[in-house]
Amino acid sequence: MKQEIGIMESKAIVITSGKGGVGKTTTTANLGVALALLEKKVVVIDADIGLRNLDMILGLENRIVYDLVHVIEKRCKLHQALIRDKNVKNLWLLPAAQTRDKDDVSPEQMLELTETLKKEFDYILIDSPAGIEGGFRNAVAGADIAIVVTTPEVSAVRDVDRVIGLLEASEKGQPKLIINRIKPDMVKKGDMMDASAILQILAVELLGIVPDDENMVAYTNRGEPAALSNRSPAGKAYRDIALRLEGRKVDFLSTDGEKGGFLRGLKKLVGMD
Amino acid sequence: MNYIKALFKPKARSADIARERLKIILHHERRSIDSPLLEQLKEEIIKVITKFVEVDQTHIEINLKKGGDVEILDVTVPITNNPLQTH
């Protein structure tokens, strides 16, 4: 039994953002891969019922037989719906239902599901749909902690601020932030907000900065997440995030060319200095 | 001499503009989530006032304050174009 052997408690983490298209699913997939590469047993859950996505990022779309709704409606056993990743042996996927919608699941059912999964997995990563309605509430229900994802654009930051407020009010505590698609060249020219500007505005703990990586589309095309590649800067960023979740201190990506100054300032902001 | 100052003023970087806009709008939105009724009151007050004068919407301050035994609704509205005559 896991509880007898384990020293670390299982963690259920929801990955959400408010705004769509900022990288929740990509983050869930790559973080799942990165944690599994650290020998953790990980299940990633696609909670975007009706709009399946996580399966394609992982290249598992042809292996789906049962899904989240089948499990919740007890029309199949949990293990029949879990799909083992083709690249990383410690990673499993619980796909979303494609022909149902978000009303077919309740927050209580999601909580029951994650409690069951905690007996077997070190990490449960829940990929939230965009928005702040029922699908979001379902995704959050089973989580212990939340990761919020934003890009350095005004709409995304505004939306994630709202989500942070909702998460704090729902007693999930303060979420941790991932800033996705930072372009150091644009930051240097003053055309893109840098991480410290975003942190000053949002005032949450920074978990990671993922640089814009022009190869991300190719990784998705192939169904091979970037975190598997040693050549991908985004992949490295996700692996660093996994290390931080595991309690290791890893320097953040420098995004303004002035490595010492930025990092020192950033470390101060996140209490690492 | 203002036009000479303007010539030498560096063009604001868009990232800085974004940051300032976000600070303002989020400050406003966070407060409105805490007190929706107050927000409604603010909106109606602004609607009425703007029927008569032009105002600077970004610098309107409407706050509830404690003043001794009573609560005071404190309203500050900068006017940019005042057709009301005051002597």
mmCIF file of C-alpha atoms in Angstrom:
data_model
loop_
_atom_site.group_PDB
_atom_site.id
_atom_site.type_symbol
_atom_site.label_atom_id
_atom_site.label_comp_id
_atom_site.label_asym_id
_atom_site.label_seq_id
_atom_site.Cartn_x
_atom_site.Cartn_y
_atom_site.Cartn_z
ATOM 1 C CA MET A 1 0.000 0.000 0.000
ATOM 2 C CA LYS A 2 1.306 3.390 -0.918
ATOM 3 C CA GLN A 3 0.621 5.017 2.436
ATOM 4 C CA GLU A 4 2.816 2.520 4.249
ATOM 5 C CA ILE A 5 5.822 2.930 1.988
ATOM 6 C CA GLY A 6 5.595 6.543 0.929
ATOM 7 C CA ILE A 7 7.292 9.348 2.767
ATOM 8 C CA MET A 8 5.943 12.019 0.473
ATOM 9 C CA GLU A 9 2.194 12.494 0.290
ATOM 10 C CA SER A 10 0.536 12.272 -3.084
ATOM 11 C CA LYS A 11 -0.219 15.631 -4.626
ATOM 12 C CA ALA A 12 -3.144 16.531 -6.842
ATOM 13 C CA ILE A 13 -2.381 19.657 -8.856
ATOM 14 C CA VAL A 14 -4.765 21.543 -11.134
ATOM 15 C CA ILE A 15 -3.276 23.502 -14.027
ATOM 16 C CA THR A 16 -5.502 26.388 -15.017
ATOM 17 C CA SER A 17 -5.355 29.884 -16.452
ATOM 18 C CA GLY A 18 -8.662 31.525 -17.230
ATOM 19 C CA LYS A 19 -7.661 32.508 -20.698
ATOM 20 C CA GLY A 20 -7.540 29.806 -23.344
ATOM 21 C CA GLY A 21 -4.525 29.016 -25.440
ATOM 22 C CA VAL A 22 -1.830 30.068 -22.987
ATOM 23 C CA GLY A 23 -0.406 26.584 -22.540
ATOM 24 C CA LYS A 24 -2.315 24.684 -19.877
ATOM 25 C CA THR A 25 -2.440 21.429 -21.794
ATOM 26 C CA THR A 26 1.143 21.733 -22.997
ATOM 27 C CA THR A 27 2.208 22.438 -19.419
ATOM 28 C CA THR A 28 0.247 19.483 -18.041
ATOM 29 C CA ALA A 29 1.709 17.099 -20.596
ATOM 30 C CA ASN A 30 5.298 18.295 -20.251
ATOM 31 C CA LEU A 31 5.200 18.557 -16.485
ATOM 32 C CA GLY A 32 3.779 15.051 -16.363
ATOM 33 C CA VAL A 33 6.626 13.796 -18.531
ATOM 34 C CA ALA A 34 9.224 15.695 -16.493
ATOM 35 C CA LEU A 35 7.972 14.338 -13.152
ATOM 36 C CA ALA A 36 7.775 10.824 -14.557
ATOM 37 C CA LEU A 37 11.389 11.168 -15.734
ATOM 38 C CA LEU A 38 12.235 11.855 -12.083
ATOM 39 C CA GLU A 39 10.870 8.376 -11.301
ATOM 40 C CA LYS A 40 7.591 9.655 -9.929
ATOM 41 C CA LYS A 41 4.380 7.808 -10.755
ATOM 42 C CA VAL A 42 2.208 10.363 -12.528
ATOM 43 C CA VAL A 43 -1.312 10.449 -13.955
ATOM 44 C CA VAL A 44 -2.433 13.361 -16.101
ATOM 45 C CA ILE A 45 -6.180 13.940 -16.335
ATOM 46 C CA ASP A 46 -7.801 15.783 -19.219
ATOM 47 C CA ALA A 47 -10.665 17.602 -17.506
ATOM 48 C CA ASP A 48 -11.700 19.502 -20.626
ATOM 49 C CA ILE A 49 -14.745 17.360 -21.267
ATOM 50 C CA GLY A 50 -15.979 17.650 -24.812
ATOM 51 C CA LEU A 51 -12.719 19.140 -26.091
ATOM 52 C CA ARG A 52 -10.112 16.458 -25.737
ATOM 53 C CA ASN A 53 -6.530 17.746 -26.139
ATOM 54 C CA LEU A 54 -4.099 16.173 -23.727
ATOM 55 C CA ASP A 55 -4.149 12.894 -25.660
ATOM 56 C CA MET A 56 -2.874 14.519 -28.853
ATOM 57 C CA ILE A 57 0.008 16.337 -27.160
ATOM 58 C CA LEU A 58 1.169 12.982 -25.794
ATOM 59 C CA GLY A 59 0.527 11.136 -29.044
ATOM 60 C CA LEU A 60 -1.911 8.749 -27.397
ATOM 61 C CA GLU A 61 -5.046 9.658 -29.294
ATOM 62 C CA ASN A 62 -5.352 6.279 -31.001
ATOM 63 C CA ARG A 63 -5.241 4.348 -27.759
ATOM 64 C CA ILE A 64 -8.350 5.715 -26.101
ATOM 65 C CA VAL A 65 -11.058 3.206 -25.294
ATOM 66 C CA TYR A 66 -12.588 4.513 -22.072
ATOM 67 C CA ASP A 67 -12.481 7.993 -20.573
ATOM 68 C CA LEU A 68 -13.060 10.108 -17.475
ATOM 69 C CA VAL A 69 -16.849 10.065 -17.757
ATOM 70 C CA HIS A 70 -16.947 6.275 -18.162
ATOM 71 C CA VAL A 71 -14.938 5.971 -14.961
ATOM 72 C CA ILE A 72 -17.111 8.400 -13.028
ATOM 73 C CA GLU A 73 -20.305 6.740 -14.224
ATOM 74 C CA LYS A 74 -18.743 3.417 -13.206
ATOM 75 C CA ARG A 75 -19.208 1.984 -16.672
ATOM 76 C CA CYS A 76 -15.640 0.745 -16.621
ATOM 77 C CA LYS A 77 -12.887 0.107 -14.096
ATOM 78 C CA LEU A 78 -10.412 2.917 -13.544
ATOM 79 C CA HIS A 79 -7.560 0.823 -14.900
ATOM 80 C CA GLN A 80 -9.374 0.212 -18.150
ATOM 81 C CA ALA A 81 -9.419 3.942 -18.833
ATOM 82 C CA LEU A 82 -5.815 4.694 -17.860
ATOM 83 C CA ILE A 83 -3.476 4.765 -20.841
ATOM 84 C CA ARG A 84 0.222 4.265 -20.299
ATOM 85 C CA ASP A 85 2.444 6.802 -22.060
ATOM 86 C CA LYS A 86 4.381 5.443 -25.014
ATOM 87 C CA ASN A 87 7.590 7.298 -24.133
ATOM 88 C CA VAL A 88 7.796 7.420 -20.349
ATOM 89 C CA LYS A 89 6.952 4.366 -18.309
ATOM 90 C CA ASN A 90 5.809 6.161 -15.143
ATOM 91 C CA LEU A 91 3.213 8.289 -16.872
ATOM 92 C CA TRP A 92 -0.472 7.545 -17.431
ATOM 93 C CA LEU A 93 -3.251 9.481 -19.092
ATOM 94 C CA LEU A 94 -6.924 9.605 -18.149
ATOM 95 C CA PRO A 95 -8.542 11.132 -21.231
ATOM 96 C CA ALA A 96 -11.545 13.427 -21.422
ATOM 97 C CA ALA A 97 -14.846 12.340 -22.869
ATOM 98 C CA GLN A 98 -15.276 13.719 -26.334
ATOM 99 C CA THR A 99 -19.006 13.389 -26.862
ATOM 100 C CA ARG A 100 -20.207 14.540 -23.480
ATOM 101 C CA ASP A 101 -20.050 17.921 -21.811
ATOM 102 C CA LYS A 102 -18.953 19.467 -18.575
ATOM 103 C CA ASP A 103 -22.296 19.018 -16.814
ATOM 104 C CA ASP A 104 -21.845 15.261 -16.861
ATOM 105 C CA VAL A 105 -19.388 15.449 -13.994
ATOM 106 C CA SER A 106 -19.714 17.048 -10.541
ATOM 107 C CA PRO A 107 -17.036 18.493 -8.242
ATOM 108 C CA GLU A 108 -17.795 15.767 -5.697
ATOM 109 C CA GLN A 109 -17.186 13.061 -8.271
ATOM 110 C CA MET A 110 -13.879 14.657 -9.260
ATOM 111 C CA LEU A 111 -12.810 14.743 -5.633
ATOM 112 C CA GLU A 112 -13.686 11.080 -5.202
ATOM 113 C CA LEU A 113 -11.692 10.263 -8.323
ATOM 114 C CA THR A 114 -8.559 12.059 -7.169
ATOM 115 C CA GLU A 115 -8.784 10.492 -3.721
ATOM 116 C CA THR A 116 -8.825 7.075 -5.396
ATOM 117 C CA LEU A 117 -5.919 7.976 -7.670
ATOM 118 C CA LYS A 118 -3.823 9.217 -4.749
ATOM 119 C CA LYS A 119 -3.542 5.631 -3.520
ATOM 120 C CA GLU A 120 -1.544 4.741 -6.598
ATOM 121 C CA PHE A 121 0.130 7.866 -7.937
ATOM 122 C CA ASP A 122 2.670 10.352 -6.586
ATOM 123 C CA TYR A 123 1.322 13.151 -8.747
ATOM 124 C CA ILE A 124 -2.094 13.758 -10.240
ATOM 125 C CA LEU A 125 -2.049 16.595 -12.769
ATOM 126 C CA ILE A 126 -5.452 17.916 -13.786
ATOM 127 C CA ASP A 127 -5.649 19.835 -17.052
ATOM 128 C CA SER A 128 -8.393 22.414 -16.555
ATOM 129 C CA PRO A 129 -10.519 23.816 -19.348
ATOM 130 C CA ALA A 130 -10.377 27.529 -20.050
ATOM 131 C CA GLY A 131 -12.873 29.776 -18.295
ATOM 132 C CA ILE A 132 -14.164 30.033 -14.765
ATOM 133 C CA GLU A 133 -17.420 28.106 -14.957
ATOM 134 C CA GLY A 134 -18.400 24.505 -14.236
ATOM 135 C CA GLY A 135 -15.549 22.821 -16.070
ATOM 136 C CA PHE A 136 -13.025 24.912 -14.169
ATOM 137 C CA ARG A 137 -14.780 24.208 -10.864
ATOM 138 C CA ASN A 138 -14.772 20.481 -11.571
ATOM 139 C CA ALA A 139 -11.069 20.535 -12.385
ATOM 140 C CA VAL A 140 -10.231 22.452 -9.222
ATOM 141 C CA ALA A 141 -12.427 20.329 -6.926
ATOM 142 C CA GLY A 142 -10.024 17.424 -6.609
ATOM 143 C CA ALA A 143 -6.825 19.472 -6.380
ATOM 144 C CA ASP A 144 -4.666 20.196 -3.337
ATOM 145 C CA ILE A 145 -2.734 22.961 -5.018
ATOM 146 C CA ALA A 146 -3.089 24.993 -8.181
ATOM 147 C CA ILE A 147 -0.681 26.078 -10.865
ATOM 148 C CA VAL A 148 -1.805 29.035 -12.947
ATOM 149 C CA VAL A 149 -0.366 29.664 -16.380
ATOM 150 C CA THR A 150 -0.111 32.992 -18.133
ATOM 151 C CA THR A 151 1.663 34.505 -21.095
ATOM 152 C CA PRO A 152 3.168 38.011 -20.863
ATOM 153 C CA GLU A 153 0.164 39.571 -22.635
ATOM 154 C CA VAL A 154 -2.336 41.914 -21.009
ATOM 155 C CA SER A 155 -5.423 39.761 -21.590
ATOM 156 C CA ALA A 156 -3.821 36.651 -20.171
ATOM 157 C CA VAL A 157 -2.489 38.452 -17.104
ATOM 158 C CA ARG A 158 -5.841 40.076 -16.456
ATOM 159 C CA ASP A 159 -7.678 36.762 -16.704
ATOM 160 C CA VAL A 160 -5.194 34.911 -14.533
ATOM 161 C CA ASP A 161 -5.559 37.566 -11.847
ATOM 162 C CA ARG A 162 -9.264 36.774 -11.686
ATOM 163 C CA VAL A 163 -8.544 33.056 -11.462
ATOM 164 C CA ILE A 164 -6.008 33.640 -8.687
ATOM 165 C CA GLY A 165 -8.716 35.489 -6.757
ATOM 166 C CA LEU A 166 -11.169 32.613 -7.247
ATOM 167 C CA LEU A 167 -8.619 30.010 -6.188
ATOM 168 C CA GLU A 168 -7.676 31.922 -3.052
ATOM 169 C CA ALA A 169 -11.355 32.283 -2.180
ATOM 170 C CA SER A 170 -11.962 28.566 -2.699
ATOM 171 C CA GLU A 171 -9.402 27.685 -0.049
ATOM 172 C CA LYS A 172 -6.985 26.055 -2.438
ATOM 173 C CA GLY A 173 -4.422 28.466 -1.094
ATOM 174 C CA GLN A 174 -2.209 30.669 -3.143
ATOM 175 C CA PRO A 175 -1.500 29.217 -6.566
ATOM 176 C CA LYS A 176 1.954 29.055 -8.105
ATOM 177 C CA LEU A 177 2.624 30.799 -11.385
ATOM 178 C CA ILE A 178 4.146 29.652 -14.634
ATOM 179 C CA ILE A 179 4.887 32.355 -17.196
ATOM 180 C CA ASN A 180 4.795 30.793 -20.636
ATOM 181 C CA ARG A 181 6.150 31.958 -23.987
ATOM 182 C CA ILE A 182 8.538 34.619 -22.796
ATOM 183 C CA LYS A 183 10.617 36.042 -25.650
ATOM 184 C CA PRO A 184 13.862 37.465 -24.249
ATOM 185 C CA ASP A 185 14.492 39.573 -27.370
ATOM 186 C CA MET A 186 11.142 41.287 -27.078
ATOM 187 C CA VAL A 187 11.620 41.815 -23.360
ATOM 188 C CA LYS A 188 14.969 43.457 -24.051
ATOM 189 C CA LYS A 189 13.406 45.805 -26.598
ATOM 190 C CA GLY A 190 10.682 46.748 -24.162
ATOM 191 C CA ASP A 191 7.947 45.154 -26.258
ATOM 192 C CA MET A 192 7.085 42.428 -23.795
ATOM 193 C CA MET A 193 6.581 42.495 -20.038
ATOM 194 C CA ASP A 194 9.249 40.640 -18.132
ATOM 195 C CA ALA A 195 8.702 38.170 -15.336
ATOM 196 C CA SER A 196 9.345 40.650 -12.545
ATOM 197 C CA ALA A 197 6.715 43.064 -13.918
ATOM 198 C CA ILE A 198 4.165 40.252 -14.037
ATOM 199 C CA LEU A 199 5.074 39.099 -10.542
ATOM 200 C CA GLN A 200 4.699 42.602 -9.157
ATOM 201 C CA ILE A 201 1.213 42.743 -10.601
ATOM 202 C CA LEU A 202 0.023 39.280 -9.612
ATOM 203 C CA ALA A 203 1.916 38.876 -6.334
ATOM 204 C CA VAL A 204 2.040 35.086 -6.316
ATOM 205 C CA GLU A 205 4.955 32.689 -6.060
ATOM 206 C CA LEU A 206 6.796 31.999 -9.310
ATOM 207 C CA LEU A 207 7.168 28.335 -10.186
ATOM 208 C CA GLY A 208 8.681 28.659 -13.649
ATOM 209 C CA ILE A 209 9.393 30.681 -16.761
ATOM 210 C CA VAL A 210 9.034 28.836 -20.054
ATOM 211 C CA PRO A 211 10.635 30.517 -23.064
ATOM 212 C CA ASP A 212 8.864 30.724 -26.368
ATOM 213 C CA ASP A 213 10.142 27.789 -28.354
ATOM 214 C CA GLU A 214 9.453 27.764 -32.079
ATOM 215 C CA ASN A 215 9.715 23.986 -32.107
ATOM 216 C CA MET A 216 6.686 23.479 -29.887
ATOM 217 C CA VAL A 217 4.363 23.062 -32.857
ATOM 218 C CA ALA A 218 6.630 20.361 -34.264
ATOM 219 C CA TYR A 219 6.616 18.525 -30.930
ATOM 220 C CA THR A 220 2.842 18.610 -30.884
ATOM 221 C CA ASN A 221 2.711 17.534 -34.510
ATOM 222 C CA ARG A 222 4.695 14.462 -33.608
ATOM 223 C CA GLY A 223 3.006 13.805 -30.291
ATOM 224 C CA GLU A 224 6.414 13.891 -28.558
ATOM 225 C CA PRO A 225 6.466 16.395 -25.684
ATOM 226 C CA ALA A 226 9.351 18.879 -25.523
ATOM 227 C CA ALA A 227 10.350 17.725 -22.037
ATOM 228 C CA LEU A 228 11.765 14.589 -23.627
ATOM 229 C CA SER A 229 14.235 16.598 -25.689
ATOM 230 C CA ASN A 230 17.608 17.832 -24.480
ATOM 231 C CA ARG A 231 17.653 20.446 -27.194
ATOM 232 C CA SER A 232 14.431 22.204 -26.313
ATOM 233 C CA PRO A 233 14.688 25.289 -24.075
ATOM 234 C CA ALA A 234 11.007 24.904 -23.207
ATOM 235 C CA GLY A 235 11.573 21.260 -22.365
ATOM 236 C CA LYS A 236 14.392 22.193 -20.014
ATOM 237 C CA ALA A 237 12.174 24.779 -18.355
ATOM 238 C CA TYR A 238 9.531 22.137 -17.693
ATOM 239 C CA ARG A 239 12.117 19.778 -16.254
ATOM 240 C CA ASP A 240 13.277 22.608 -13.966
ATOM 241 C CA ILE A 241 9.694 23.148 -12.836
ATOM 242 C CA ALA A 242 9.414 19.465 -11.979
ATOM 243 C CA LEU A 243 12.574 19.749 -9.872
ATOM 244 C CA ARG A 244 11.158 22.749 -8.043
ATOM 245 C CA LEU A 245 7.947 20.849 -7.311
ATOM 246 C CA GLU A 246 10.154 18.197 -5.811
ATOM 247 C CA GLY A 247 11.710 20.760 -3.532
ATOM 248 C CA ARG A 248 14.946 21.441 -5.410
ATOM 249 C CA LYS A 249 16.230 24.990 -5.916
ATOM 250 C CA VAL A 250 16.788 25.731 -9.586
ATOM 251 C CA ASP A 251 17.699 29.115 -11.060
ATOM 252 C CA PHE A 252 15.121 30.753 -13.260
ATOM 253 C CA LEU A 253 15.702 31.469 -16.922
ATOM 254 C CA SER A 254 17.234 34.848 -17.484
ATOM 255 C CA THR A 255 14.979 36.858 -19.752
ATOM 256 C CA ASP A 256 16.598 40.225 -20.033
ATOM 257 C CA GLY A 257 20.194 39.569 -21.021
ATOM 258 C CA GLU A 258 21.458 40.959 -17.722
ATOM 259 C CA LYS A 259 21.687 37.651 -15.992
ATOM 260 C CA GLY A 260 22.956 38.683 -12.584
ATOM 261 C CA GLY A 261 20.721 41.691 -12.130
ATOM 262 C CA PHE A 262 17.484 40.103 -13.218
ATOM 263 C CA LEU A 263 18.026 36.869 -11.374
ATOM 264 C CA ARG A 264 19.034 38.632 -8.206
ATOM 265 C CA GLY A 265 15.946 40.815 -8.344
ATOM 266 C CA LEU A 266 13.776 37.829 -9.126
ATOM 267 C CA LYS A 267 15.250 35.763 -6.335
ATOM 268 C CA LYS A 268 14.460 38.563 -3.924
ATOM 269 C CA LEU A 269 10.871 38.701 -5.150
ATOM 270 C CA VAL A 270 10.356 34.993 -4.625
ATOM 271 C CA GLY A 271 12.189 34.913 -1.342
ATOM 272 C CA MET A 272 15.093 32.848 -2.544
ATOM 273 C CA ASP A 273 17.728 35.503 -1.818
ATOM 274 C CA MET B 1 8.333 75.193 -23.055
ATOM 275 C CA ASN B 2 6.194 72.067 -22.875
ATOM 276 C CA TYR B 3 6.662 71.218 -26.516
ATOM 277 C CA ILE B 4 10.440 71.195 -26.070
ATOM 278 C CA LYS B 5 10.111 68.860 -23.093
ATOM 279 C CA ALA B 6 7.890 66.642 -25.212
ATOM 280 C CA LEU B 7 10.547 66.407 -27.925
ATOM 281 C CA PHE B 8 13.101 65.013 -25.508
ATOM 282 C CA LYS B 9 10.735 62.710 -23.662
ATOM 283 C CA PRO B 10 11.605 59.112 -24.570
ATOM 284 C CA LYS B 11 8.760 57.211 -26.232
ATOM 285 C CA ALA B 12 7.238 54.974 -23.587
ATOM 286 C CA ARG B 13 7.975 51.302 -24.106
ATOM 287 C CA SER B 14 4.867 49.256 -24.749
ATOM 288 C CA ALA B 15 5.764 46.816 -21.968
ATOM 289 C CA ASP B 16 5.758 49.663 -19.474
ATOM 290 C CA ILE B 17 2.427 50.897 -20.777
ATOM 291 C CA ALA B 18 1.008 47.387 -20.435
ATOM 292 C CA ARG B 19 2.244 47.133 -16.875
ATOM 293 C CA GLU B 20 0.693 50.448 -15.872
ATOM 294 C CA ARG B 21 -2.619 49.641 -17.559
ATOM 295 C CA LEU B 22 -2.784 46.300 -15.798
ATOM 296 C CA LYS B 23 -2.022 47.818 -12.406
ATOM 297 C CA ILE B 24 -4.865 50.280 -12.817
ATOM 298 C CA ILE B 25 -7.465 47.900 -14.169
ATOM 299 C CA LEU B 26 -6.671 45.111 -11.711
ATOM 300 C CA HIS B 27 -6.727 47.488 -8.751
ATOM 301 C CA HIS B 28 -10.197 48.482 -9.898
ATOM 302 C CA GLU B 29 -11.401 44.951 -10.619
ATOM 303 C CA ARG B 30 -10.128 43.434 -7.403
ATOM 304 C CA ARG B 31 -12.034 45.995 -5.372
ATOM 305 C CA SER B 32 -15.212 45.479 -7.361
ATOM 306 C CA ILE B 33 -15.166 41.754 -6.659
ATOM 307 C CA ASP B 34 -15.112 42.481 -2.945
ATOM 308 C CA SER B 35 -18.054 44.868 -2.990
ATOM 309 C CA PRO B 36 -20.388 44.491 -5.970
ATOM 310 C CA LEU B 37 -23.022 46.849 -4.552
ATOM 311 C CA LEU B 38 -20.496 49.617 -4.134
ATOM 312 C CA GLU B 39 -19.428 49.049 -7.703
ATOM 313 C CA GLN B 40 -22.983 49.383 -8.901
ATOM 314 C CA LEU B 41 -23.350 52.572 -6.900
ATOM 315 C CA LYS B 42 -20.177 53.933 -8.462
ATOM 316 C CA GLU B 43 -21.367 53.174 -11.957
ATOM 317 C CA GLU B 44 -24.692 54.894 -11.446
ATOM 318 C CA ILE B 45 -23.076 57.964 -9.889
ATOM 319 C CA ILE B 46 -20.678 58.233 -12.816
ATOM 320 C CA LYS B 47 -23.553 57.852 -15.266
ATOM 321 C CA VAL B 48 -25.475 60.690 -13.682
ATOM 322 C CA ILE B 49 -22.503 63.021 -13.411
ATOM 323 C CA THR B 50 -21.400 62.424 -16.994
ATOM 324 C CA LYS B 51 -24.800 63.610 -18.159
ATOM 325 C CA PHE B 52 -23.789 67.082 -17.042
ATOM 326 C CA VAL B 53 -20.024 67.301 -17.273
ATOM 327 C CA GLU B 54 -17.098 65.545 -18.925
ATOM 328 C CA VAL B 55 -14.992 63.611 -16.428
ATOM 329 C CA ASP B 56 -11.677 61.815 -16.254
ATOM 330 C CA GLN B 57 -12.971 58.280 -15.638
ATOM 331 C CA THR B 58 -9.607 56.821 -14.720
ATOM 332 C CA HIS B 59 -9.191 59.106 -11.728
ATOM 333 C CA ILE B 60 -12.641 58.850 -10.198
ATOM 334 C CA GLU B 61 -12.449 57.867 -6.542
ATOM 335 C CA ILE B 62 -15.542 56.684 -4.710
ATOM 336 C CA ASN B 63 -14.881 55.327 -1.247
ATOM 337 C CA LEU B 64 -16.722 54.470 1.904
ATOM 338 C CA LYS B 65 -15.039 56.009 4.902
ATOM 339 C CA LYS B 66 -15.696 56.013 8.593
ATOM 340 C CA GLY B 67 -16.401 59.490 9.970
ATOM 341 C CA GLY B 68 -17.116 59.268 13.680
ATOM 342 C CA ASP B 69 -20.560 57.759 14.142
ATOM 343 C CA VAL B 70 -21.464 57.611 10.482
ATOM 344 C CA GLU B 71 -20.060 56.171 7.306
ATOM 345 C CA ILE B 72 -19.233 58.706 4.641
ATOM 346 C CA LEU B 73 -19.478 58.155 0.915
ATOM 347 C CA ASP B 74 -16.544 60.135 -0.413
ATOM 348 C CA VAL B 75 -16.788 61.007 -4.095
ATOM 349 C CA THR B 76 -13.993 62.696 -6.046
ATOM 350 C CA VAL B 77 -14.575 63.317 -9.744
ATOM 351 C CA PRO B 78 -12.007 65.267 -11.799
ATOM 352 C CA ILE B 79 -13.851 67.354 -14.378
ATOM 353 C CA THR B 80 -12.216 67.890 -17.761
ATOM 354 C CA ASN B 81 -14.876 70.043 -19.375
ATOM 355 C CA ASN B 82 -17.185 72.017 -17.184
ATOM 356 C CA PRO B 83 -20.236 73.607 -18.812
ATOM 357 C CA LEU B 84 -21.598 74.371 -15.356
ATOM 358 C CA GLN B 85 -20.847 77.960 -14.499
ATOM 359 C CA THR B 86 -19.284 78.626 -11.107
ATOM 360 C CA HIS B 87 -18.432 82.145 -9.999
#
